[in-house]
XYZ file of C-alpha atoms in Angstrom:
216
model
C -189.319 27.403 66.468
C -189.624 25.541 69.789
C -190.748 22.086 70.040
C -193.577 23.394 72.489
C -194.791 25.651 69.484
C -195.594 21.917 67.084
C -196.338 19.301 69.980
C -199.955 19.652 71.842
C -201.277 17.497 73.635
C -198.908 14.757 72.905
C -199.873 15.369 69.226
C -197.033 16.536 66.827
C -198.630 19.539 64.659
C -196.421 20.069 62.322
C -197.744 22.374 58.884
C -198.896 20.410 56.509
C -196.775 21.447 53.283
C -193.733 19.597 55.515
C -195.172 16.273 55.731
C -195.169 16.533 51.756
C -191.886 17.669 51.823
C -190.219 16.075 54.185
C -192.270 12.401 54.882
C -189.920 12.055 57.750
C -191.866 14.122 60.062
C -194.405 10.591 59.626
C -192.242 8.990 61.816
C -190.589 10.750 64.436
C -192.189 10.164 67.644
C -194.364 12.334 70.154
C -192.238 12.800 73.494
C -193.311 14.172 76.876
C -192.661 17.955 77.479
C -191.420 19.410 80.621
C -190.902 22.775 82.437
C -187.863 22.146 81.934
C -185.473 25.015 79.108
C -184.795 23.020 76.485
C -181.106 21.603 75.433
C -178.702 21.517 72.460
C -177.313 17.681 72.969
C -174.747 15.502 71.080
C -174.302 12.372 70.445
C -170.920 11.427 70.070
C -168.882 8.897 68.096
C -169.015 6.592 71.881
C -172.481 6.810 72.104
C -172.699 8.932 75.485
C -174.703 11.870 75.027
C -173.781 14.908 76.727
C -174.284 18.717 76.129
C -173.263 20.003 73.101
C -170.553 22.215 72.322
C -168.408 22.859 69.303
C -164.782 20.895 69.770
C -166.433 16.981 70.335
C -168.747 17.416 67.273
C -165.751 18.801 65.041
C -163.443 16.209 66.452
C -166.290 13.360 65.753
C -166.838 14.872 62.876
C -163.251 14.834 61.204
C -162.300 11.640 59.647
C -159.150 10.013 60.787
C -156.634 10.365 58.913
C -152.928 10.263 58.954
C -150.604 13.209 59.324
C -149.043 14.146 55.830
C -144.998 15.154 55.899
C -145.737 18.274 54.465
C -148.269 19.404 56.934
C -145.576 21.749 59.091
C -144.687 23.029 55.406
C -148.290 24.502 55.270
C -149.280 25.431 58.641
C -146.872 27.263 61.224
C -147.702 30.505 63.610
C -145.247 32.832 61.215
C -147.312 32.249 57.706
C -149.400 34.126 55.918
C -153.385 32.655 56.293
C -154.933 32.936 53.172
C -151.765 31.784 50.793
C -151.451 28.478 53.397
C -155.131 28.371 52.436
C -154.053 28.692 48.477
C -150.784 26.508 49.108
C -152.755 23.491 50.331
C -155.013 23.697 46.940
C -151.993 23.601 44.978
C -150.664 20.655 46.809
C -153.783 18.671 46.169
C -154.294 20.451 43.295
C -150.542 20.108 41.562
C -150.919 24.491 40.661
C -147.605 25.121 38.426
C -145.610 27.830 36.938
C -142.424 26.762 35.561
C -140.206 30.286 35.485
C -141.692 32.118 38.225
C -140.393 29.408 40.264
C -137.201 29.048 38.748
C -136.455 32.415 40.204
C -138.242 31.785 43.327
C -136.048 28.948 44.182
C -133.331 30.848 43.386
C -133.883 33.478 45.568
C -134.330 30.667 48.232
C -130.550 29.218 47.446
C -132.781 25.956 46.511
C -131.921 23.660 43.959
C -134.895 22.595 41.750
C -134.579 20.434 38.265
C -138.220 20.540 37.081
C -139.325 18.018 39.317
C -143.036 16.911 39.114
C -145.187 19.354 41.961
C -144.907 15.535 44.391
C -141.440 15.503 44.704
C -141.468 19.379 45.299
C -143.308 18.955 47.562
C -141.459 16.008 49.576
C -138.352 17.858 48.797
C -139.290 20.725 50.866
C -141.736 18.716 53.602
C -137.774 16.331 53.923
C -135.977 19.624 54.764
C -135.244 21.557 58.553
C -139.159 23.068 58.898
C -138.640 23.721 62.663
C -138.884 27.784 64.222
C -135.084 28.428 62.458
C -135.188 31.811 60.380
C -133.847 29.628 57.140
C -136.980 27.589 57.648
C -139.535 29.800 58.273
C -138.388 31.977 55.098
C -137.882 29.031 53.234
C -141.542 28.394 53.979
C -142.868 32.089 53.024
C -141.402 31.791 50.066
C -143.322 28.702 48.719
C -146.725 29.979 49.874
C -146.789 33.627 49.125
C -144.931 32.125 45.431
C -147.692 29.500 45.342
C -150.286 32.600 46.223
C -148.983 34.615 43.235
C -149.408 32.070 40.949
C -152.973 31.115 41.597
C -153.640 34.833 41.705
C -152.458 35.307 38.555
C -153.953 32.343 36.942
C -157.332 33.794 37.911
C -156.419 37.206 36.733
C -155.574 36.116 33.195
C -158.439 34.121 33.302
C -161.570 36.275 34.853
C -159.629 39.327 33.551
C -157.694 39.154 31.165
C -155.130 41.055 32.976
C -151.411 39.551 32.734
C -148.034 40.575 34.619
C -144.360 39.597 33.040
C -142.778 37.084 35.817
C -140.464 39.717 36.793
C -143.430 42.128 37.949
C -144.792 38.911 40.294
C -141.953 38.535 41.301
C -141.279 41.909 42.671
C -144.445 41.129 44.152
C -143.832 37.993 45.973
C -140.421 39.684 46.834
C -142.651 42.503 48.281
C -144.795 40.049 50.142
C -142.231 38.297 51.931
C -139.700 41.654 53.404
C -143.505 42.987 54.990
C -143.425 39.480 56.334
C -140.700 39.605 57.637
C -140.468 43.461 59.259
C -143.457 42.344 61.767
C -141.322 39.167 62.854
C -139.392 39.416 66.485
C -135.969 37.424 66.207
C -132.662 37.494 67.908
C -129.521 38.710 66.333
C -127.944 36.150 64.993
C -125.509 35.815 62.115
C -128.599 33.884 59.548
C -130.938 36.881 61.022
C -128.275 39.773 59.910
C -128.004 37.206 56.501
C -131.347 37.229 55.755
C -132.516 41.242 56.512
C -129.272 41.488 54.000
C -130.476 39.516 51.980
C -134.372 40.925 51.605
C -133.419 44.282 52.558
C -135.344 44.204 55.629
C -135.676 45.302 58.987
C -136.426 42.737 61.524
C -138.170 43.127 65.116
C -134.657 42.243 66.784
C -134.806 41.126 70.804
C -131.735 41.613 72.954
C -132.800 40.202 76.103
C -136.132 38.191 76.065
C -137.504 36.255 73.532
C -141.071 34.912 73.206
C -142.171 31.608 72.429
C -143.367 32.575 69.136
C -140.200 34.077 68.608
C -137.901 33.355 65.952
C -134.740 31.277 66.272
C -131.513 31.170 64.864
């Protein structure tokens, strides 16, 4: 439906049931139509009227909040998107599983002393969260473990299916290994050590490193 179909001779002709269902239509002012094509307009927060586009509308609708310190812990280019989303949910809702988490931390070489989830997030957020292979693996482990815990929880609740910690950890290890196999990296000692630790062969770049490649 376009405006010309409901505005005739300067009078609105909304369907009768609309007036009953949406009383606000009784308050809509009439307008003068022209021969120009209709345009979708957007009035910004600053009161500026212009053509509608997604980016400014999205920015206007966003709430302005300070960046959280765990931002780079969750969102980075080498992550696994669905895992990152579940980690984000976990940080909001404090998803947890102690036995599995102990095994993950042991694999990462991170000392974890059964601290509260908020403190665990702060511990990881305080670590170096750049583009090094060590940092990337640590964050991949975090998001993958939280995602798998969430999946296991749902399976137990809704499907009455249960996996042991060892079985879940095997899935976790394969997930990290498959992701590492797709990464491009310099042949540094840290990368070689990571390949040995995870029994995986990454894409080694000898002469050229692109912007999103993994550093030492």
